[in-house]
Coordinates of C-alpha atoms and ligand atoms in Angstrom, one line a residue:
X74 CA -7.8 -146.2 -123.9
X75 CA -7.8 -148.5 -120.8
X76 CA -5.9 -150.1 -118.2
X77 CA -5.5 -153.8 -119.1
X78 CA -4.6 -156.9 -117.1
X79 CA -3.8 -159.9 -119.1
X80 CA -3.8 -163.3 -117.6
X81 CA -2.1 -165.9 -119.6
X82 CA 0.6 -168.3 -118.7
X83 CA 1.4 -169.0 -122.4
X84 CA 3.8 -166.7 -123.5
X85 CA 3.9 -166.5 -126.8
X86 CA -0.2 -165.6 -126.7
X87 CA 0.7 -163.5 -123.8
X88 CA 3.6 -161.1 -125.6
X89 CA 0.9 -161.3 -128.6
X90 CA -1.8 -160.0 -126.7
X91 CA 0.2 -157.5 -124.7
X92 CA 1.4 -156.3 -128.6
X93 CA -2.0 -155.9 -129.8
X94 CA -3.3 -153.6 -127.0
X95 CA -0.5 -151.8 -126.5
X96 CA -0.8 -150.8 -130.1
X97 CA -4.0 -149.6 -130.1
X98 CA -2.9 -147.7 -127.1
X99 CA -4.2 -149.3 -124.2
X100 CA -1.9 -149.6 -121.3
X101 CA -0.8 -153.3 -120.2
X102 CA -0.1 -155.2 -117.2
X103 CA 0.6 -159.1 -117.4
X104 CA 0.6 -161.9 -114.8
X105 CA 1.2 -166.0 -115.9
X106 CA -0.5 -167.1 -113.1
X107 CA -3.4 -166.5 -111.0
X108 CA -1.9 -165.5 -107.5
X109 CA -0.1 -163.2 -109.6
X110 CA -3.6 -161.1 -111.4
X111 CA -5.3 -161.6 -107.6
X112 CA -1.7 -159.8 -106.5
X113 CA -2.2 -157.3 -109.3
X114 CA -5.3 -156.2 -108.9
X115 CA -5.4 -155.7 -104.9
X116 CA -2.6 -153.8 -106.0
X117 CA -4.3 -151.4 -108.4
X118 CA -7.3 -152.1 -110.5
X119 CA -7.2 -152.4 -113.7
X120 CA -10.0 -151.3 -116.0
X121 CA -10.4 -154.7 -117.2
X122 CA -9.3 -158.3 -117.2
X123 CA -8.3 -160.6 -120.3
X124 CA -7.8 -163.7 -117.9
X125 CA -7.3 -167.0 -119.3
X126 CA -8.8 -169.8 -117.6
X127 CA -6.2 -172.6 -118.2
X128 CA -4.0 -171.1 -115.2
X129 CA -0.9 -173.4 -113.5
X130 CA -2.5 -172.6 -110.6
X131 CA -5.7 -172.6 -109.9
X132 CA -9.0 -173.5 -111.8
X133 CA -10.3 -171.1 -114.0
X134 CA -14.2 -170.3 -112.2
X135 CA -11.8 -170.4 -108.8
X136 CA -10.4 -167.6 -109.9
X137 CA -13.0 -165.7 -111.2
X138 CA -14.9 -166.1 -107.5
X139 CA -11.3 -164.9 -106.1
X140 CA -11.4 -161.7 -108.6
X141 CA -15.0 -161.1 -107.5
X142 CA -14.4 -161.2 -104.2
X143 CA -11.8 -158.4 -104.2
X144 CA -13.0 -156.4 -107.0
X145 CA -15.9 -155.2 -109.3
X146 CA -13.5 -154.9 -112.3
X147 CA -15.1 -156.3 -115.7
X148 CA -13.5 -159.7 -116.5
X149 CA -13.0 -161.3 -120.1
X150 CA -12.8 -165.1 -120.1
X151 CA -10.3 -166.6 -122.4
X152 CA -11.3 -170.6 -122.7
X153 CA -9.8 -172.9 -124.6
X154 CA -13.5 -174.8 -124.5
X155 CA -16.5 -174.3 -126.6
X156 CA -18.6 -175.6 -124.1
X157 CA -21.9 -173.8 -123.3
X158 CA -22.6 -175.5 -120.4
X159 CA -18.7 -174.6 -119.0
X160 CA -19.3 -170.7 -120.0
X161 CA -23.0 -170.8 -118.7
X162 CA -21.0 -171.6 -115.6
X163 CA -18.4 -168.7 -116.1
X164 CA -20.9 -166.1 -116.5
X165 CA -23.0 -167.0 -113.9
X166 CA -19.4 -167.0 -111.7
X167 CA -19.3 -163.5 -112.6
X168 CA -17.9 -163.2 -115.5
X169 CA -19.0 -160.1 -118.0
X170 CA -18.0 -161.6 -121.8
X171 CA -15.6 -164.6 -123.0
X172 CA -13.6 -165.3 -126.0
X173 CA -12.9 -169.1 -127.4
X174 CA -9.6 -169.3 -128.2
X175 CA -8.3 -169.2 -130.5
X176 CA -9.6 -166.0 -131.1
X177 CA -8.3 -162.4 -133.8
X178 CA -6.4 -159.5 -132.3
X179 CA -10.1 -157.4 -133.5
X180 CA -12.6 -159.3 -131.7
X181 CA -10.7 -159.5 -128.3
X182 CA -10.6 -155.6 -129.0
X183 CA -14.3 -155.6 -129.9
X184 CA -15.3 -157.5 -126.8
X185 CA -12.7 -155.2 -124.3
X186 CA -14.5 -152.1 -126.3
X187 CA -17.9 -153.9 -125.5
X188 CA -17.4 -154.8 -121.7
X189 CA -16.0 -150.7 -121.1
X190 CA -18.5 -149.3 -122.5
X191 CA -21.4 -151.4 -120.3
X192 CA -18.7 -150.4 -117.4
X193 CA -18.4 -147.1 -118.1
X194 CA -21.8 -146.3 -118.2
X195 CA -22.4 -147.8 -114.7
X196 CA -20.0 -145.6 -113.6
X197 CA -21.2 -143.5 -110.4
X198 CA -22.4 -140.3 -111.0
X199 CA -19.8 -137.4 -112.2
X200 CA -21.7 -134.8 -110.6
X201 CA -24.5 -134.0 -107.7
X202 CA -27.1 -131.4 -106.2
X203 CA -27.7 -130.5 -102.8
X204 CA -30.1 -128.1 -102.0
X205 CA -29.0 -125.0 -104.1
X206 CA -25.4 -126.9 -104.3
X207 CA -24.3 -128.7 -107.5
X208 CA -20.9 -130.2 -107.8
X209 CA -19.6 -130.8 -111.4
X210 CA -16.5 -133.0 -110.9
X211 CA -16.1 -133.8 -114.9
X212 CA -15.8 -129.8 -115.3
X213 CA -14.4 -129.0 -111.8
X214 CA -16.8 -126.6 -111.3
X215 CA -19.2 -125.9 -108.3
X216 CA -22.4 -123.5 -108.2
X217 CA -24.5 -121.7 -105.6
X218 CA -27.3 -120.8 -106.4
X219 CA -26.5 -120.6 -110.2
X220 CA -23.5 -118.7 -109.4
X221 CA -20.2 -120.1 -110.2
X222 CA -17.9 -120.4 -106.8
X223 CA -14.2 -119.6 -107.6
X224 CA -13.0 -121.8 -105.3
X225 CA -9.3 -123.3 -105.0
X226 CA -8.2 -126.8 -105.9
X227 CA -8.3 -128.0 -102.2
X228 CA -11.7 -126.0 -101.7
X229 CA -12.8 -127.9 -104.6
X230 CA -12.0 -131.1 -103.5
X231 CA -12.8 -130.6 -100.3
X232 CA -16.9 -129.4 -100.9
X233 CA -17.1 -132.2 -103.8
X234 CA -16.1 -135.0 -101.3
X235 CA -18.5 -133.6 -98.6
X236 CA -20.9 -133.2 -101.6
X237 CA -20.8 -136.5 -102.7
X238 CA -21.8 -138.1 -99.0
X239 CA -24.4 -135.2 -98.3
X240 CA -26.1 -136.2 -94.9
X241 CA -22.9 -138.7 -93.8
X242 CA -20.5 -137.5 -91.4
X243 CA -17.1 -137.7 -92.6
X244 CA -14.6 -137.8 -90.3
X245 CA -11.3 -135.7 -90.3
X246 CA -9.4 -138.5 -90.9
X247 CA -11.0 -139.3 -94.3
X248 CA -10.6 -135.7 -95.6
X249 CA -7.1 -135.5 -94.5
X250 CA -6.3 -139.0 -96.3
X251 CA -9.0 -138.6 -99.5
X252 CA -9.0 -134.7 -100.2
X253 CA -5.2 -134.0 -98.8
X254 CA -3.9 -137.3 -99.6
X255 CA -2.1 -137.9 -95.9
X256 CA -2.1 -140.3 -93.4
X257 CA -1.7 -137.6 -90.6
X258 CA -1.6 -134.1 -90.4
X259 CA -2.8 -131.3 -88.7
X260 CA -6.7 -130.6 -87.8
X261 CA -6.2 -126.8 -88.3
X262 CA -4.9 -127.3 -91.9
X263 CA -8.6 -128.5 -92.6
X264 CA -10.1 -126.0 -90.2
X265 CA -8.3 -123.0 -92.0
X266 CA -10.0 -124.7 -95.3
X267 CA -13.4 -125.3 -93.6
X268 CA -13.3 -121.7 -93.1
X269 CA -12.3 -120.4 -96.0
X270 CA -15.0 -122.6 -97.8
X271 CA -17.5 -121.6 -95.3
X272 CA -16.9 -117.7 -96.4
X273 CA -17.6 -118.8 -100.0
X274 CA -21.0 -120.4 -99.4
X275 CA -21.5 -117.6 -97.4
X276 CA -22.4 -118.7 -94.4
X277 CA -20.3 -119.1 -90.9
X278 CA -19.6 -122.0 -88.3
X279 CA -21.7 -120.2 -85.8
X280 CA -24.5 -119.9 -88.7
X281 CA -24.1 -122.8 -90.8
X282 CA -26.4 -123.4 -94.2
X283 CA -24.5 -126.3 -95.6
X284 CA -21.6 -127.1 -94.0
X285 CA -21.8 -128.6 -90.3
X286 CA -19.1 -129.5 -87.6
X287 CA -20.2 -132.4 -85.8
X288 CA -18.3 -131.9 -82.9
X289 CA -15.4 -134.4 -81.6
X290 CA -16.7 -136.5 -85.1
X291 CA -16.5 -134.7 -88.2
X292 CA -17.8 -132.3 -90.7
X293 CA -21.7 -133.3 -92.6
X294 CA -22.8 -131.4 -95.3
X295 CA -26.9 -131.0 -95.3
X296 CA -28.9 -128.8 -97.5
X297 CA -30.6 -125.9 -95.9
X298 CA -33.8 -126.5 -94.1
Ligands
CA326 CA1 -3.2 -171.3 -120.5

């Protein structure tokens, strides 16, 4: 199950295409032309693109340099042309696969399954160790030391973002708007937290082990020397 963007100003292909994925569960966005799927996905990325490259708009490899320029998301070429030289050119524009239309309901569905697969596997990493730290984000779990911390949802989120960037210093800005989700708020509200996880790893701001205040800046999380 994905999140599919399908480019195509024809509509009867377009409904058909939208019909097909939608049946086999995947969820659909559509856009006609190409200011449209840049609009789209700046909006919110898709999983993938289906994008067809006889747009009203613009040229076809334009707007596969547009896409890239704005976003990693796998694209599917849809060309009317079975011309090797012309899809040479579309994969090398950064393309990842391309159907010549026209083309069955199963092998655009082969090729989508094909593309998020290779995608999916070059995902970034669902989980990380830092010193005697490991972060498990699939399982939402977090261990010290082999031992399981019970931690709360924010406490979670909070040590698996800090985690993730061991040795960066994150700012209190990008914790309140990444782990609480605001664009403002209140510096003790992460404090109180900072705290309350510092307790659980044992350790103290005086003291710290893993967790350190970089004063004025943010918070860095370092394994233990
Ligand atoms: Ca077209």
């Amino acid at each position: 199950m994905a999140n599919v963007l399908v480019v195509e100003d024809d509509q009867f292909v377009r409904s058909a295409l939208i019909r097909e994925l939608s049946e086999r569960s995947h969820t659909v966005r559509s856009a006609s032309t190409a200011l449209d799927a840049l609009r789209e996905v700046s909006q919110s990325a898709p999983d993938v693109v289906v994008l067809d490259l006889g747009l009203p708009d613009l040229d076809g490899a334009e707007v596969l340099k547009m896409l890239r320029a704005i976003s990693d998301v796998p694209v599917v070429v849809a060309t009317a042309r079975d011309d090797e030289t012309e899809i040479v050119r579309l994969l090398n524009a950064g393309a990842d696969d391309y159907l010549v239309k026209p083309f069955s309901p199963e092998h655009l569905i082969a090729r989508l399954t094909a593309v998020l697969r290779r995608s999916r596997q070059a995902a970034p990493p669902r989980a990380c160790e830092v010193g005697g730290l490991r972060v498990d984000l699939e399982a939402r779990e977090a261990y010290l030391d082999e031992a399981r911390l019970d931690l709360t949802r924010r406490e979670f989120d909070l040590l698996a973002h800090l985690a993730f960037r061991a040795g960066q210093v994150v700012s209190r800005r990008e914790l309140l708007a990444e782990v609480w989700r605001q664009s403002y708020g209140d510096d003790q509200t992460i404090d109180v937290h900072l705290s309350w996880l510092r307790r659980k790893l044992g350790e103290t701001a005086s003291r710290p082990r893993y967790l350190h205040t970089v004063r004025g800046v943010g918070v860095k999380l370092l394994a233990p020397e």
